[in-house]
């Protein structure tokens, strides 16, 4: 199989679903962590574990060289998560200049290229791979400065922020983190083929949308230094109220892994948003 990004080299590299930098920052070098796949808990103790990687769908050159700036921007962004949380709580905005003071413009594009790489890997390992035209996404990752059919929304969730703070001080080392992904959801209708998914990292929920042949009516604005972030207190997506969660629920629903959400609600939410992007 060829790498979906360059479409030249053999796919011989495993992109991390969960970035090694996140894992090292939260757990250090040697640790005992848990991955949840939506049904079962799996222990893992290395950032190189296959559990937390995609299968080989990209090449070493794309993974290590061509997307290095994207990976670095993501790492710096989440190294600054406490600052970002404060900014959002105080101003309702993320100011990219405060996170990347020397190069916020290129870094803002780069972190979105990271989200694009992640979304592309999700799409290319989904059940809908035969229906995908990934060309715009790969050109964006390889250096194009805009992408007409990829859209990202960032939300701040006070509940998952507090929960993540709790995990950091929890004496049970293996639950020190809250990073999760939802399923790749097919949101297409007739000729409008589309995909959506999301990443949760601590307080932030990053939703992405990709439309095969659509030029969305909104595009990610890379010219703004500071962006409004919608605050949510979402418990709706979880199977019961957080107040009714016992410890094991927290650990299994909100740790490394796939979050187990109210899929129907999620699908409706994604479809509504996708329609608003394409109409
Ligand atoms: Zn490649």
PDB file of C-alpha atoms and ligand atoms in Angstrom:
ATOM      1  CA  UNK A   1       0.000   0.000   0.000  1.00  0.00           C
ATOM      2  CA  UNK A   2       1.190   3.496  -0.838  1.00  0.00           C
ATOM      3  CA  UNK A   3       1.416   6.267   1.745  1.00  0.00           C
ATOM      4  CA  UNK A   4      -1.813   8.313   1.555  1.00  0.00           C
ATOM      5  CA  UNK A   5       0.028  11.604   2.068  1.00  0.00           C
ATOM      6  CA  UNK A   6       2.759  11.566  -0.622  1.00  0.00           C
ATOM      7  CA  UNK A   7       1.214   8.712  -2.674  1.00  0.00           C
ATOM      8  CA  UNK A   8       4.738   7.806  -3.782  1.00  0.00           C
ATOM      9  CA  UNK A   9       6.450   5.801  -1.059  1.00  0.00           C
ATOM     10  CA  UNK A  10       5.412   2.508   0.410  1.00  0.00           C
ATOM     11  CA  UNK A  11       3.451   2.999   3.654  1.00  0.00           C
ATOM     12  CA  UNK A  12       5.986   1.778   6.184  1.00  0.00           C
ATOM     13  CA  UNK A  13       5.431   3.975   9.238  1.00  0.00           C
ATOM     14  CA  UNK A  14       2.927   3.914  12.080  1.00  0.00           C
ATOM     15  CA  UNK A  15       1.536   7.315  13.002  1.00  0.00           C
ATOM     16  CA  UNK A  16       0.662   7.698  16.673  1.00  0.00           C
ATOM     17  CA  UNK A  17      -3.019   8.029  17.479  1.00  0.00           C
ATOM     18  CA  UNK A  18      -1.837   9.361  20.820  1.00  0.00           C
ATOM     19  CA  UNK A  19       1.259  11.464  20.487  1.00  0.00           C
ATOM     20  CA  UNK A  20       4.365  10.158  22.201  1.00  0.00           C
ATOM     21  CA  UNK A  21       5.029  13.718  23.461  1.00  0.00           C
ATOM     22  CA  UNK A  22       1.677  13.747  25.317  1.00  0.00           C
ATOM     23  CA  UNK A  23       2.395  10.388  26.865  1.00  0.00           C
ATOM     24  CA  UNK A  24       5.944  11.267  27.960  1.00  0.00           C
ATOM     25  CA  UNK A  25       4.804  14.597  29.402  1.00  0.00           C
ATOM     26  CA  UNK A  26       2.033  12.987  31.403  1.00  0.00           C
ATOM     27  CA  UNK A  27       3.644   9.729  32.420  1.00  0.00           C
ATOM     28  CA  UNK A  28       7.411  10.151  32.141  1.00  0.00           C
ATOM     29  CA  UNK A  29       9.672   7.460  30.728  1.00  0.00           C
ATOM     30  CA  UNK A  30       8.463   4.403  32.516  1.00  0.00           C
ATOM     31  CA  UNK A  31       4.827   4.045  33.365  1.00  0.00           C
ATOM     32  CA  UNK A  32       1.790   1.865  33.621  1.00  0.00           C
ATOM     33  CA  UNK A  33      -1.129   3.275  31.604  1.00  0.00           C
ATOM     34  CA  UNK A  34      -4.449   2.087  30.308  1.00  0.00           C
ATOM     35  CA  UNK A  35      -5.959   2.215  26.837  1.00  0.00           C
ATOM     36  CA  UNK A  36      -9.699   1.813  26.392  1.00  0.00           C
ATOM     37  CA  UNK A  37     -11.112   0.688  23.027  1.00  0.00           C
ATOM     38  CA  UNK A  38     -14.763   1.314  23.790  1.00  0.00           C
ATOM     39  CA  UNK A  39     -15.248  -2.097  25.366  1.00  0.00           C
ATOM     40  CA  UNK A  40     -12.200  -3.245  27.241  1.00  0.00           C
ATOM     41  CA  UNK A  41      -9.233  -1.822  29.098  1.00  0.00           C
ATOM     42  CA  UNK A  42      -5.746  -2.665  27.870  1.00  0.00           C
ATOM     43  CA  UNK A  43      -2.608  -1.911  29.878  1.00  0.00           C
ATOM     44  CA  UNK A  44       0.327  -0.380  28.003  1.00  0.00           C
ATOM     45  CA  UNK A  45       3.673   0.890  29.200  1.00  0.00           C
ATOM     46  CA  UNK A  46       5.511   2.279  26.211  1.00  0.00           C
ATOM     47  CA  UNK A  47       4.764   5.235  23.929  1.00  0.00           C
ATOM     48  CA  UNK A  48       5.743   2.868  21.105  1.00  0.00           C
ATOM     49  CA  UNK A  49       3.009   0.343  21.827  1.00  0.00           C
ATOM     50  CA  UNK A  50       1.018  -0.650  18.728  1.00  0.00           C
ATOM     51  CA  UNK A  51      -2.205  -0.158  20.702  1.00  0.00           C
ATOM     52  CA  UNK A  52      -1.793   3.571  20.445  1.00  0.00           C
ATOM     53  CA  UNK A  53      -0.719   3.749  16.804  1.00  0.00           C
ATOM     54  CA  UNK A  54      -2.432   3.606  13.443  1.00  0.00           C
ATOM     55  CA  UNK A  55      -1.474   0.714  11.166  1.00  0.00           C
ATOM     56  CA  UNK A  56       1.078   1.467   8.429  1.00  0.00           C
ATOM     57  CA  UNK A  57      -0.728   3.866   6.120  1.00  0.00           C
ATOM     58  CA  UNK A  58       1.906   6.596   5.761  1.00  0.00           C
ATOM     59  CA  UNK A  59       5.629   6.520   4.995  1.00  0.00           C
ATOM     60  CA  UNK A  60       8.597   7.300   7.219  1.00  0.00           C
ATOM     61  CA  UNK A  61       9.501  10.406   5.211  1.00  0.00           C
ATOM     62  CA  UNK A  62       6.004  11.898   5.570  1.00  0.00           C
ATOM     63  CA  UNK A  63       5.738  10.900   9.214  1.00  0.00           C
ATOM     64  CA  UNK A  64       9.181  12.052  10.328  1.00  0.00           C
ATOM     65  CA  UNK A  65      10.102  14.856   7.927  1.00  0.00           C
ATOM     66  CA  UNK A  66       7.193  16.266   5.942  1.00  0.00           C
ATOM     67  CA  UNK A  67       4.911  16.560   8.949  1.00  0.00           C
ATOM     68  CA  UNK A  68       7.528  17.466  11.536  1.00  0.00           C
ATOM     69  CA  UNK A  69       6.390  21.091  11.848  1.00  0.00           C
ATOM     70  CA  UNK A  70       2.817  19.932  12.314  1.00  0.00           C
ATOM     71  CA  UNK A  71       3.856  17.500  15.045  1.00  0.00           C
ATOM     72  CA  UNK A  72       6.007  20.144  16.746  1.00  0.00           C
ATOM     73  CA  UNK A  73       3.188  22.720  16.689  1.00  0.00           C
ATOM     74  CA  UNK A  74       0.856  20.200  18.309  1.00  0.00           C
ATOM     75  CA  UNK A  75       3.435  19.400  21.001  1.00  0.00           C
ATOM     76  CA  UNK A  76       4.028  23.076  21.837  1.00  0.00           C
ATOM     77  CA  UNK A  77       0.292  23.774  21.846  1.00  0.00           C
ATOM     78  CA  UNK A  78      -0.415  21.095  24.449  1.00  0.00           C
ATOM     79  CA  UNK A  79       2.668  21.929  26.491  1.00  0.00           C
ATOM     80  CA  UNK A  80       0.872  25.254  26.981  1.00  0.00           C
ATOM     81  CA  UNK A  81      -2.466  23.758  27.944  1.00  0.00           C
ATOM     82  CA  UNK A  82      -2.585  25.444  31.381  1.00  0.00           C
ATOM     83  CA  UNK A  83      -2.001  28.812  29.743  1.00  0.00           C
ATOM     84  CA  UNK A  84      -4.638  28.031  27.120  1.00  0.00           C
ATOM     85  CA  UNK A  85      -7.169  27.043  29.791  1.00  0.00           C
ATOM     86  CA  UNK A  86      -6.541  30.323  31.614  1.00  0.00           C
ATOM     87  CA  UNK A  87      -6.885  32.325  28.406  1.00  0.00           C
ATOM     88  CA  UNK A  88     -10.189  30.706  27.525  1.00  0.00           C
ATOM     89  CA  UNK A  89     -11.558  31.090  31.043  1.00  0.00           C
ATOM     90  CA  UNK A  90     -10.574  34.745  31.201  1.00  0.00           C
ATOM     91  CA  UNK A  91     -11.153  35.958  27.634  1.00  0.00           C
ATOM     92  CA  UNK A  92     -13.102  33.226  25.840  1.00  0.00           C
ATOM     93  CA  UNK A  93     -10.356  33.108  23.216  1.00  0.00           C
ATOM     94  CA  UNK A  94      -7.253  31.185  22.211  1.00  0.00           C
ATOM     95  CA  UNK A  95      -4.524  33.656  21.305  1.00  0.00           C
ATOM     96  CA  UNK A  96      -2.013  31.897  19.054  1.00  0.00           C
ATOM     97  CA  UNK A  97       0.554  34.648  19.530  1.00  0.00           C
ATOM     98  CA  UNK A  98       0.754  33.790  23.234  1.00  0.00           C
ATOM     99  CA  UNK A  99       1.374  30.129  22.482  1.00  0.00           C
ATOM    100  CA  UNK A 100       3.752  30.630  19.554  1.00  0.00           C
ATOM    101  CA  UNK A 101       5.274  34.091  20.124  1.00  0.00           C
ATOM    102  CA  UNK A 102       7.888  33.897  17.367  1.00  0.00           C
ATOM    103  CA  UNK A 103       5.800  32.417  14.570  1.00  0.00           C
ATOM    104  CA  UNK A 104       2.103  32.216  15.410  1.00  0.00           C
ATOM    105  CA  UNK A 105       0.952  32.459  11.772  1.00  0.00           C
ATOM    106  CA  UNK A 106       2.844  29.448  10.470  1.00  0.00           C
ATOM    107  CA  UNK A 107       2.303  27.528  13.717  1.00  0.00           C
ATOM    108  CA  UNK A 108      -1.442  28.065  13.547  1.00  0.00           C
ATOM    109  CA  UNK A 109      -1.461  26.495  10.078  1.00  0.00           C
ATOM    110  CA  UNK A 110       0.855  23.736  11.286  1.00  0.00           C
ATOM    111  CA  UNK A 111      -1.299  22.662  14.202  1.00  0.00           C
ATOM    112  CA  UNK A 112      -4.253  22.440  11.822  1.00  0.00           C
ATOM    113  CA  UNK A 113      -2.051  20.311   9.541  1.00  0.00           C
ATOM    114  CA  UNK A 114      -1.580  18.011  12.521  1.00  0.00           C
ATOM    115  CA  UNK A 115      -5.378  17.779  12.927  1.00  0.00           C
ATOM    116  CA  UNK A 116      -5.580  17.124   9.154  1.00  0.00           C
ATOM    117  CA  UNK A 117      -3.006  14.321   9.394  1.00  0.00           C
ATOM    118  CA  UNK A 118      -4.897  12.754  12.279  1.00  0.00           C
ATOM    119  CA  UNK A 119      -8.267  13.112  10.490  1.00  0.00           C
ATOM    120  CA  UNK A 120      -6.781  11.650   7.294  1.00  0.00           C
ATOM    121  CA  UNK A 121      -5.420   8.639   9.180  1.00  0.00           C
ATOM    122  CA  UNK A 122      -8.841   8.142  10.778  1.00  0.00           C
ATOM    123  CA  UNK A 123     -10.596   8.393   7.402  1.00  0.00           C
ATOM    124  CA  UNK A 124      -8.089   6.121   5.648  1.00  0.00           C
ATOM    125  CA  UNK A 125      -8.577   3.407   8.292  1.00  0.00           C
ATOM    126  CA  UNK A 126     -12.379   3.732   8.363  1.00  0.00           C
ATOM    127  CA  UNK A 127     -14.959   1.563   6.633  1.00  0.00           C
ATOM    128  CA  UNK A 128     -15.510   4.313   4.066  1.00  0.00           C
ATOM    129  CA  UNK A 129     -12.044   4.353   2.581  1.00  0.00           C
ATOM    130  CA  UNK A 130     -13.339   3.404  -0.894  1.00  0.00           C
ATOM    131  CA  UNK A 131     -15.483   6.522  -1.025  1.00  0.00           C
ATOM    132  CA  UNK A 132     -12.738   8.939  -0.159  1.00  0.00           C
ATOM    133  CA  UNK A 133     -11.004  11.559  -2.246  1.00  0.00           C
ATOM    134  CA  UNK A 134      -8.248  12.613   0.127  1.00  0.00           C
ATOM    135  CA  UNK A 135      -6.468  14.955  -2.319  1.00  0.00           C
ATOM    136  CA  UNK A 136      -7.248  18.330  -0.718  1.00  0.00           C
ATOM    137  CA  UNK A 137      -6.266  17.113   2.719  1.00  0.00           C
ATOM    138  CA  UNK A 138      -2.926  15.702   1.559  1.00  0.00           C
ATOM    139  CA  UNK A 139      -2.051  18.847  -0.416  1.00  0.00           C
ATOM    140  CA  UNK A 140      -2.755  20.951   2.671  1.00  0.00           C
ATOM    141  CA  UNK A 141      -0.525  18.713   4.803  1.00  0.00           C
ATOM    142  CA  UNK A 142       2.224  18.935   2.177  1.00  0.00           C
ATOM    143  CA  UNK A 143       2.287  22.726   2.213  1.00  0.00           C
ATOM    144  CA  UNK A 144      -0.755  24.284   0.562  1.00  0.00           C
ATOM    145  CA  UNK A 145      -1.826  27.218   2.741  1.00  0.00           C
ATOM    146  CA  UNK A 146      -5.550  26.598   2.611  1.00  0.00           C
ATOM    147  CA  UNK A 147      -7.943  23.688   2.475  1.00  0.00           C
ATOM    148  CA  UNK A 148     -11.470  24.258   1.121  1.00  0.00           C
ATOM    149  CA  UNK A 149     -13.153  21.116   2.442  1.00  0.00           C
ATOM    150  CA  UNK A 150     -11.680  20.588   5.914  1.00  0.00           C
ATOM    151  CA  UNK A 151     -13.086  22.426   8.890  1.00  0.00           C
ATOM    152  CA  UNK A 152     -12.161  22.391  12.568  1.00  0.00           C
ATOM    153  CA  UNK A 153     -14.077  23.596  15.626  1.00  0.00           C
ATOM    154  CA  UNK A 154     -12.466  23.850  19.038  1.00  0.00           C
ATOM    155  CA  UNK A 155     -14.587  23.608  22.175  1.00  0.00           C
ATOM    156  CA  UNK A 156     -13.669  24.083  25.814  1.00  0.00           C
ATOM    157  CA  UNK A 157     -15.317  21.763  28.313  1.00  0.00           C
ATOM    158  CA  UNK A 158     -15.071  22.783  31.970  1.00  0.00           C
ATOM    159  CA  UNK A 159     -16.089  19.302  33.091  1.00  0.00           C
ATOM    160  CA  UNK A 160     -13.315  17.454  31.277  1.00  0.00           C
ATOM    161  CA  UNK A 161     -10.858  20.138  32.401  1.00  0.00           C
ATOM    162  CA  UNK A 162     -11.651  19.497  36.043  1.00  0.00           C
ATOM    163  CA  UNK A 163     -11.614  15.790  35.533  1.00  0.00           C
ATOM    164  CA  UNK A 164      -8.178  15.996  33.876  1.00  0.00           C
ATOM    165  CA  UNK A 165      -6.868  18.059  36.812  1.00  0.00           C
ATOM    166  CA  UNK A 166      -8.098  15.337  39.159  1.00  0.00           C
ATOM    167  CA  UNK A 167      -6.334  12.650  37.162  1.00  0.00           C
ATOM    168  CA  UNK A 168      -3.019  14.509  37.340  1.00  0.00           C
ATOM    169  CA  UNK A 169      -2.985  14.306  41.124  1.00  0.00           C
ATOM    170  CA  UNK A 170      -4.466  10.854  41.309  1.00  0.00           C
ATOM    171  CA  UNK A 171      -2.054   8.524  43.068  1.00  0.00           C
ATOM    172  CA  UNK A 172      -2.940   5.746  40.675  1.00  0.00           C
ATOM    173  CA  UNK A 173      -0.371   6.498  38.006  1.00  0.00           C
ATOM    174  CA  UNK A 174      -2.001   4.655  35.207  1.00  0.00           C
ATOM    175  CA  UNK A 175      -4.873   7.146  34.999  1.00  0.00           C
ATOM    176  CA  UNK A 176      -2.934  10.356  34.656  1.00  0.00           C
ATOM    177  CA  UNK A 177      -4.307  11.468  31.334  1.00  0.00           C
ATOM    178  CA  UNK A 178      -7.468  12.179  29.432  1.00  0.00           C
ATOM    179  CA  UNK A 179      -6.970  11.886  25.699  1.00  0.00           C
ATOM    180  CA  UNK A 180      -9.544  10.206  23.542  1.00  0.00           C
ATOM    181  CA  UNK A 181     -10.981   9.932  20.063  1.00  0.00           C
ATOM    182  CA  UNK A 182     -14.458   9.240  18.863  1.00  0.00           C
ATOM    183  CA  UNK A 183     -15.371   7.062  15.915  1.00  0.00           C
ATOM    184  CA  UNK A 184     -14.976   8.347  12.401  1.00  0.00           C
ATOM    185  CA  UNK A 185     -18.540   9.200  11.507  1.00  0.00           C
ATOM    186  CA  UNK A 186     -19.822   9.119   7.944  1.00  0.00           C
ATOM    187  CA  UNK A 187     -21.991  12.199   7.558  1.00  0.00           C
ATOM    188  CA  UNK A 188     -22.576  12.145   3.821  1.00  0.00           C
ATOM    189  CA  UNK A 189     -25.838  12.300   1.956  1.00  0.00           C
ATOM    190  CA  UNK A 190     -26.218  11.346  -1.739  1.00  0.00           C
ATOM    191  CA  UNK A 191     -23.374  13.120  -3.550  1.00  0.00           C
ATOM    192  CA  UNK A 192     -22.135  14.985  -0.523  1.00  0.00           C
ATOM    193  CA  UNK A 193     -19.741  12.485   0.959  1.00  0.00           C
ATOM    194  CA  UNK A 194     -18.405  13.622   4.287  1.00  0.00           C
ATOM    195  CA  UNK A 195     -16.683  12.526   7.449  1.00  0.00           C
ATOM    196  CA  UNK A 196     -16.451  13.866  10.951  1.00  0.00           C
ATOM    197  CA  UNK A 197     -14.641  12.988  14.119  1.00  0.00           C
ATOM    198  CA  UNK A 198     -13.158  14.464  17.214  1.00  0.00           C
ATOM    199  CA  UNK A 199     -10.201  14.520  19.526  1.00  0.00           C
ATOM    200  CA  UNK A 200     -10.482  15.195  23.239  1.00  0.00           C
ATOM    201  CA  UNK A 201      -7.327  16.308  24.995  1.00  0.00           C
ATOM    202  CA  UNK A 202      -7.992  17.445  28.558  1.00  0.00           C
ATOM    203  CA  UNK A 203     -10.276  20.453  28.463  1.00  0.00           C
ATOM    204  CA  UNK A 204     -10.366  20.717  24.675  1.00  0.00           C
ATOM    205  CA  UNK A 205     -12.557  18.945  22.204  1.00  0.00           C
ATOM    206  CA  UNK A 206     -11.404  19.365  18.607  1.00  0.00           C
ATOM    207  CA  UNK A 207     -14.033  18.487  16.041  1.00  0.00           C
ATOM    208  CA  UNK A 208     -13.101  17.973  12.408  1.00  0.00           C
ATOM    209  CA  UNK A 209     -15.121  17.752   9.207  1.00  0.00           C
ATOM    210  CA  UNK A 210     -14.021  16.629   5.764  1.00  0.00           C
ATOM    211  CA  UNK A 211     -16.174  16.735   2.643  1.00  0.00           C
ATOM    212  CA  UNK A 212     -15.093  14.825  -0.450  1.00  0.00           C
ATOM    213  CA  UNK A 213     -16.125  17.115  -3.253  1.00  0.00           C
ATOM    214  CA  UNK A 214     -17.400  20.033  -1.260  1.00  0.00           C
ATOM    215  CA  UNK A 215     -15.975  23.403  -0.859  1.00  0.00           C
ATOM    216  CA  UNK A 216     -17.297  24.226   2.549  1.00  0.00           C
ATOM    217  CA  UNK A 217     -18.962  27.609   2.913  1.00  0.00           C
ATOM    218  CA  UNK A 218     -16.636  28.344   5.823  1.00  0.00           C
ATOM    219  CA  UNK A 219     -12.921  27.825   5.946  1.00  0.00           C
ATOM    220  CA  UNK A 220     -10.446  27.822   8.785  1.00  0.00           C
ATOM    221  CA  UNK A 221      -9.262  31.403   9.144  1.00  0.00           C
ATOM    222  CA  UNK A 222      -5.483  31.302   9.422  1.00  0.00           C
ATOM    223  CA  UNK A 223      -5.174  35.092   9.461  1.00  0.00           C
ATOM    224  CA  UNK A 224      -6.622  35.676  12.931  1.00  0.00           C
ATOM    225  CA  UNK A 225      -4.280  35.743  15.895  1.00  0.00           C
ATOM    226  CA  UNK A 226      -7.035  35.151  18.421  1.00  0.00           C
ATOM    227  CA  UNK A 227     -10.074  32.905  18.003  1.00  0.00           C
ATOM    228  CA  UNK A 228     -13.272  32.612  19.995  1.00  0.00           C
ATOM    229  CA  UNK A 229     -13.724  29.223  21.645  1.00  0.00           C
ATOM    230  CA  UNK A 230     -17.145  27.915  22.393  1.00  0.00           C
ATOM    231  CA  UNK A 231     -17.530  26.830  26.027  1.00  0.00           C
ATOM    232  CA  UNK A 232     -19.604  23.764  26.692  1.00  0.00           C
ATOM    233  CA  UNK A 233     -20.500  21.775  29.727  1.00  0.00           C
ATOM    234  CA  UNK A 234     -21.174  18.648  27.852  1.00  0.00           C
ATOM    235  CA  UNK A 235     -22.310  15.683  29.788  1.00  0.00           C
ATOM    236  CA  UNK A 236     -24.899  14.797  27.161  1.00  0.00           C
ATOM    237  CA  UNK A 237     -22.474  12.703  25.203  1.00  0.00           C
ATOM    238  CA  UNK A 238     -21.761  10.435  28.131  1.00  0.00           C
ATOM    239  CA  UNK A 239     -24.015   7.545  29.075  1.00  0.00           C
ATOM    240  CA  UNK A 240     -24.918   8.992  32.455  1.00  0.00           C
ATOM    241  CA  UNK A 241     -24.291  12.154  34.411  1.00  0.00           C
ATOM    242  CA  UNK A 242     -20.722  12.634  35.590  1.00  0.00           C
ATOM    243  CA  UNK A 243     -22.022  12.953  39.148  1.00  0.00           C
ATOM    244  CA  UNK A 244     -23.191   9.347  38.895  1.00  0.00           C
ATOM    245  CA  UNK A 245     -19.839   8.124  37.615  1.00  0.00           C
ATOM    246  CA  UNK A 246     -17.865   5.831  39.845  1.00  0.00           C
ATOM    247  CA  UNK A 247     -14.084   5.865  39.535  1.00  0.00           C
ATOM    248  CA  UNK A 248     -13.914   3.017  37.069  1.00  0.00           C
ATOM    249  CA  UNK A 249     -16.392   4.840  34.811  1.00  0.00           C
ATOM    250  CA  UNK A 250     -14.145   7.866  34.719  1.00  0.00           C
ATOM    251  CA  UNK A 251     -11.147   5.776  33.946  1.00  0.00           C
ATOM    252  CA  UNK A 252     -12.785   3.845  31.199  1.00  0.00           C
ATOM    253  CA  UNK A 253     -14.733   6.662  29.597  1.00  0.00           C
ATOM    254  CA  UNK A 254     -12.139   9.369  29.807  1.00  0.00           C
ATOM    255  CA  UNK A 255      -8.665   8.004  29.411  1.00  0.00           C
ATOM    256  CA  UNK A 256      -6.438   7.083  26.558  1.00  0.00           C
ATOM    257  CA  UNK A 257      -8.772   5.521  24.157  1.00  0.00           C
ATOM    258  CA  UNK A 258     -11.946   5.706  22.344  1.00  0.00           C
ATOM    259  CA  UNK A 259     -14.633   7.495  24.237  1.00  0.00           C
ATOM    260  CA  UNK A 260     -17.863   5.719  24.462  1.00  0.00           C
ATOM    261  CA  UNK A 261     -20.482   8.313  23.783  1.00  0.00           C
ATOM    262  CA  UNK A 262     -24.087   8.643  22.890  1.00  0.00           C
ATOM    263  CA  UNK A 263     -23.446   7.878  19.224  1.00  0.00           C
ATOM    264  CA  UNK A 264     -26.888   8.856  17.961  1.00  0.00           C
ATOM    265  CA  UNK A 265     -26.667  12.295  19.499  1.00  0.00           C
ATOM    266  CA  UNK A 266     -23.179  12.627  18.143  1.00  0.00           C
ATOM    267  CA  UNK A 267     -24.216  11.617  14.617  1.00  0.00           C
ATOM    268  CA  UNK A 268     -27.062  14.113  14.588  1.00  0.00           C
ATOM    269  CA  UNK A 269     -24.749  16.829  15.814  1.00  0.00           C
ATOM    270  CA  UNK A 270     -22.158  16.053  13.129  1.00  0.00           C
ATOM    271  CA  UNK A 271     -24.765  15.791  10.358  1.00  0.00           C
ATOM    272  CA  UNK A 272     -26.336  19.118  11.297  1.00  0.00           C
ATOM    273  CA  UNK A 273     -22.963  20.804  11.311  1.00  0.00           C
ATOM    274  CA  UNK A 274     -21.922  19.155   8.040  1.00  0.00           C
ATOM    275  CA  UNK A 275     -25.131  20.333   6.363  1.00  0.00           C
ATOM    276  CA  UNK A 276     -24.517  23.866   7.594  1.00  0.00           C
ATOM    277  CA  UNK A 277     -21.036  23.730   6.042  1.00  0.00           C
ATOM    278  CA  UNK A 278     -22.262  22.515   2.669  1.00  0.00           C
ATOM    279  CA  UNK A 279     -25.525  24.397   2.142  1.00  0.00           C
TER     280      UNK A 279
HETATM  281 ZN1  LIG B   1       4.616   9.538   2.291  1.00  0.00          ZN
END
